[in-house]
Amino acid sequence: MPVLVCVELRSLSGRLPMIIPFPKPAAAKDSLLPTIPSISDEPLEMLEACHGRVRAFTETLRKLVPHLAKNGADAEAAQAASNILRYFDLAAPKHHQDEEVDLFPLLLATAPEDTALAAAINQLRAEHLQMGHLWLQLRELLLLVSEGRMADLARDNLAECFADFYQQHAASEEAGVFAAAQHLLSPSQRELLGRSMAARRQDR
C-alpha cells in the first residue's frame, strides 16, 4: 500500500483560478489563472497533457482551502469546486482507463521480461485505487461547496493529501512508464494506443 506524504498546509493569498476543464483559457499576464495544457493527437503527449491538467486542478484545490476560510463558500468557491468535480468525475477516470486498459497492457506485452516495469505498473495500479478512495471522501465536501455551503476541506489534511498524492503519482508515471513507452512502443503501437484513447472520448 503506497504511503501518503502530506505537507503542511500553506496559506495562499489571492483569488481562486476559474479553471475550465477542456478549453485552453486566455489568461492575463498577472492572472493566477493557470495555463491548461492543450490535448495532443499523439497519445504519449496526450497522457502528459492530462497530467498538466491534473496539476492545474489540484493547485486550484489547494487554493480553495484558504479561500473558504477567508471568504466562505462564495460564488467563486462554488464555481471552482464545480470545475474540480467535473474534471475528476469525468476526465480523470478516462485518463486512468487510458493507462490501465491500453498503455499498461501494451507495455507489459512489449517487454514481458522487464520485472522492474511490471512492478512499477503494479504500484501505479494500486495508487489509482487509493486515489479513488480519497476522491470519494473529498467529493462529498466539494459537492457542498459547489452548492454554496461550507465544508472543511482541511479536515484530516484531506485536500492537501489528495493534491500531493496525485502530483507525486503523475511525476512517478512520467519518470517511469511514460519514459519506458517512449523507447518501447513502435509507431504502429502508438497509433493503436491513440485510436483507443480517442474512441474512449467519443462518449463524453
PDB file of C-alpha atoms in Angstrom, residues 37-155:
ATOM      1  CA  PRO A  37      -2.193  22.213 -21.444  1.00  0.00           C
ATOM      2  CA  SER A  38      -3.940  21.515 -24.717  1.00  0.00           C
ATOM      3  CA  ILE A  39      -4.684  17.965 -25.780  1.00  0.00           C
ATOM      4  CA  SER A  40      -2.424  16.494 -28.460  1.00  0.00           C
ATOM      5  CA  ASP A  41      -3.280  13.865 -31.058  1.00  0.00           C
ATOM      6  CA  GLU A  42      -0.064  11.997 -30.180  1.00  0.00           C
ATOM      7  CA  PRO A  43      -1.036   9.557 -27.390  1.00  0.00           C
ATOM      8  CA  LEU A  44       2.020   9.895 -25.154  1.00  0.00           C
ATOM      9  CA  GLU A  45       1.873  13.676 -25.409  1.00  0.00           C
ATOM     10  CA  MET A  46      -1.827  13.485 -24.617  1.00  0.00           C
ATOM     11  CA  LEU A  47      -1.134  11.479 -21.467  1.00  0.00           C
ATOM     12  CA  GLU A  48       1.384  14.076 -20.319  1.00  0.00           C
ATOM     13  CA  ALA A  49      -1.060  16.890 -21.122  1.00  0.00           C
ATOM     14  CA  CYS A  50      -3.600  15.158 -18.884  1.00  0.00           C
ATOM     15  CA  HIS A  51      -1.044  15.303 -16.096  1.00  0.00           C
ATOM     16  CA  GLY A  52      -0.688  19.018 -16.705  1.00  0.00           C
ATOM     17  CA  ARG A  53      -4.415  19.359 -16.154  1.00  0.00           C
ATOM     18  CA  VAL A  54      -4.226  17.247 -13.012  1.00  0.00           C
ATOM     19  CA  ARG A  55      -1.592  19.616 -11.655  1.00  0.00           C
ATOM     20  CA  ALA A  56      -3.698  22.661 -12.532  1.00  0.00           C
ATOM     21  CA  PHE A  57      -6.834  21.352 -10.848  1.00  0.00           C
ATOM     22  CA  THR A  58      -5.031  20.108  -7.747  1.00  0.00           C
ATOM     23  CA  GLU A  59      -3.419  23.527  -7.356  1.00  0.00           C
ATOM     24  CA  THR A  60      -6.901  25.055  -7.558  1.00  0.00           C
ATOM     25  CA  LEU A  61      -7.924  22.637  -4.816  1.00  0.00           C
ATOM     26  CA  ARG A  62      -5.044  23.830  -2.635  1.00  0.00           C
ATOM     27  CA  LYS A  63      -6.105  27.455  -3.084  1.00  0.00           C
ATOM     28  CA  LEU A  64      -9.713  26.637  -2.297  1.00  0.00           C
ATOM     29  CA  VAL A  65      -8.864  25.730   1.316  1.00  0.00           C
ATOM     30  CA  PRO A  66      -7.679  29.204   2.445  1.00  0.00           C
ATOM     31  CA  HIS A  67     -10.262  30.878   0.198  1.00  0.00           C
ATOM     32  CA  LEU A  68     -13.062  29.129   2.084  1.00  0.00           C
ATOM     33  CA  ALA A  69     -11.544  30.126   5.413  1.00  0.00           C
ATOM     34  CA  LYS A  70     -11.379  33.779   4.340  1.00  0.00           C
ATOM     35  CA  ASN A  71     -14.445  34.238   2.134  1.00  0.00           C
ATOM     36  CA  GLY A  72     -16.727  31.309   2.859  1.00  0.00           C
ATOM     37  CA  ALA A  73     -18.482  29.308   0.162  1.00  0.00           C
ATOM     38  CA  ASP A  74     -18.994  32.276  -2.148  1.00  0.00           C
ATOM     39  CA  ALA A  75     -19.794  32.133  -5.863  1.00  0.00           C
ATOM     40  CA  GLU A  76     -16.129  31.880  -6.794  1.00  0.00           C
ATOM     41  CA  ALA A  77     -15.574  28.955  -4.437  1.00  0.00           C
ATOM     42  CA  ALA A  78     -18.699  27.231  -5.754  1.00  0.00           C
ATOM     43  CA  GLN A  79     -17.508  27.586  -9.363  1.00  0.00           C
ATOM     44  CA  ALA A  80     -14.020  26.329  -8.513  1.00  0.00           C
ATOM     45  CA  ALA A  81     -15.473  23.319  -6.679  1.00  0.00           C
ATOM     46  CA  SER A  82     -17.748  22.580  -9.657  1.00  0.00           C
ATOM     47  CA  ASN A  83     -14.781  22.689 -12.036  1.00  0.00           C
ATOM     48  CA  ILE A  84     -12.743  20.336  -9.844  1.00  0.00           C
ATOM     49  CA  LEU A  85     -15.693  17.953  -9.575  1.00  0.00           C
ATOM     50  CA  ARG A  86     -16.219  17.964 -13.331  1.00  0.00           C
ATOM     51  CA  TYR A  87     -12.592  17.160 -14.038  1.00  0.00           C
ATOM     52  CA  PHE A  88     -12.120  14.370 -11.502  1.00  0.00           C
ATOM     53  CA  ASP A  89     -15.563  12.861 -12.139  1.00  0.00           C
ATOM     54  CA  LEU A  90     -15.313  12.828 -15.942  1.00  0.00           C
ATOM     55  CA  ALA A  91     -11.834  13.383 -17.377  1.00  0.00           C
ATOM     56  CA  ALA A  92      -9.593  11.788 -14.745  1.00  0.00           C
ATOM     57  CA  PRO A  93     -11.313   8.358 -14.906  1.00  0.00           C
ATOM     58  CA  LYS A  94     -10.813   8.293 -18.685  1.00  0.00           C
ATOM     59  CA  HIS A  95      -7.122   9.069 -18.152  1.00  0.00           C
ATOM     60  CA  HIS A  96      -6.820   6.157 -15.715  1.00  0.00           C
ATOM     61  CA  GLN A  97      -8.548   3.902 -18.256  1.00  0.00           C
ATOM     62  CA  ASP A  98      -6.090   5.066 -20.919  1.00  0.00           C
ATOM     63  CA  GLU A  99      -3.325   3.750 -18.712  1.00  0.00           C
ATOM     64  CA  GLU A 100      -4.866   0.622 -17.208  1.00  0.00           C
ATOM     65  CA  VAL A 101      -6.778  -0.635 -20.250  1.00  0.00           C
ATOM     66  CA  ASP A 102      -4.410   0.458 -23.010  1.00  0.00           C
ATOM     67  CA  LEU A 103      -0.933   1.672 -22.043  1.00  0.00           C
ATOM     68  CA  PHE A 104      -0.007  -0.710 -19.230  1.00  0.00           C
ATOM     69  CA  PRO A 105      -1.023  -3.947 -21.034  1.00  0.00           C
ATOM     70  CA  LEU A 106       0.717  -2.758 -24.192  1.00  0.00           C
ATOM     71  CA  LEU A 107       3.958  -2.140 -22.293  1.00  0.00           C
ATOM     72  CA  LEU A 108       3.769  -5.477 -20.476  1.00  0.00           C
ATOM     73  CA  ALA A 109       3.199  -7.319 -23.759  1.00  0.00           C
ATOM     74  CA  THR A 110       6.100  -5.492 -25.400  1.00  0.00           C
ATOM     75  CA  ALA A 111       8.564  -6.111 -22.552  1.00  0.00           C
ATOM     76  CA  PRO A 112       7.296  -9.273 -20.791  1.00  0.00           C
ATOM     77  CA  GLU A 113      10.618  -9.976 -19.066  1.00  0.00           C
ATOM     78  CA  ASP A 114      11.050  -6.483 -17.609  1.00  0.00           C
ATOM     79  CA  THR A 115      10.275  -7.205 -13.958  1.00  0.00           C
ATOM     80  CA  ALA A 116      11.043  -3.645 -12.848  1.00  0.00           C
ATOM     81  CA  LEU A 117       8.496  -2.268 -15.309  1.00  0.00           C
ATOM     82  CA  ALA A 118       5.905  -4.806 -14.166  1.00  0.00           C
ATOM     83  CA  ALA A 119       6.482  -3.857 -10.526  1.00  0.00           C
ATOM     84  CA  ALA A 120       6.148  -0.163 -11.341  1.00  0.00           C
ATOM     85  CA  ILE A 121       2.872  -0.780 -13.156  1.00  0.00           C
ATOM     86  CA  ASN A 122       1.501  -2.802 -10.230  1.00  0.00           C
ATOM     87  CA  GLN A 123       2.376   0.071  -7.907  1.00  0.00           C
ATOM     88  CA  LEU A 124       0.656   2.606 -10.161  1.00  0.00           C
ATOM     89  CA  ARG A 125      -2.470   0.463 -10.342  1.00  0.00           C
ATOM     90  CA  ALA A 126      -2.579   0.279  -6.549  1.00  0.00           C
ATOM     91  CA  GLU A 127      -2.202   4.046  -6.360  1.00  0.00           C
ATOM     92  CA  HIS A 128      -5.121   4.512  -8.765  1.00  0.00           C
ATOM     93  CA  LEU A 129      -7.311   2.581  -6.333  1.00  0.00           C
ATOM     94  CA  GLN A 130      -6.128   4.586  -3.355  1.00  0.00           C
ATOM     95  CA  MET A 131      -6.656   7.883  -5.167  1.00  0.00           C
ATOM     96  CA  GLY A 132     -10.166   6.719  -5.998  1.00  0.00           C
ATOM     97  CA  HIS A 133     -10.918   6.171  -2.313  1.00  0.00           C
ATOM     98  CA  LEU A 134      -9.527   9.594  -1.429  1.00  0.00           C
ATOM     99  CA  TRP A 135     -11.593  11.208  -4.167  1.00  0.00           C
ATOM    100  CA  LEU A 136     -14.838   9.730  -2.819  1.00  0.00           C
ATOM    101  CA  GLN A 137     -14.147  11.371   0.550  1.00  0.00           C
ATOM    102  CA  LEU A 138     -13.167  14.694  -0.965  1.00  0.00           C
ATOM    103  CA  ARG A 139     -16.035  14.658  -3.462  1.00  0.00           C
ATOM    104  CA  GLU A 140     -18.674  14.788  -0.718  1.00  0.00           C
ATOM    105  CA  LEU A 141     -17.155  18.009   0.628  1.00  0.00           C
ATOM    106  CA  LEU A 142     -16.719  19.606  -2.794  1.00  0.00           C
ATOM    107  CA  LEU A 143     -20.372  18.922  -3.605  1.00  0.00           C
ATOM    108  CA  LEU A 144     -21.340  21.020  -0.585  1.00  0.00           C
ATOM    109  CA  VAL A 145     -19.083  23.877  -1.673  1.00  0.00           C
ATOM    110  CA  SER A 146     -20.417  23.694  -5.242  1.00  0.00           C
ATOM    111  CA  GLU A 147     -23.884  24.302  -3.762  1.00  0.00           C
ATOM    112  CA  GLY A 148     -22.687  27.335  -1.814  1.00  0.00           C
ATOM    113  CA  ARG A 149     -22.385  25.524   1.508  1.00  0.00           C
ATOM    114  CA  MET A 150     -19.348  25.414   3.754  1.00  0.00           C
ATOM    115  CA  ALA A 151     -17.216  22.295   4.073  1.00  0.00           C
ATOM    116  CA  ASP A 152     -13.941  21.664   5.879  1.00  0.00           C
ATOM    117  CA  LEU A 153     -11.558  20.649   3.088  1.00  0.00           C
ATOM    118  CA  ALA A 154      -8.679  20.923   5.559  1.00  0.00           C
ATOM    119  CA  ARG A 155     -10.140  18.164   7.727  1.00  0.00           C
TER     120      ARG A 155
END
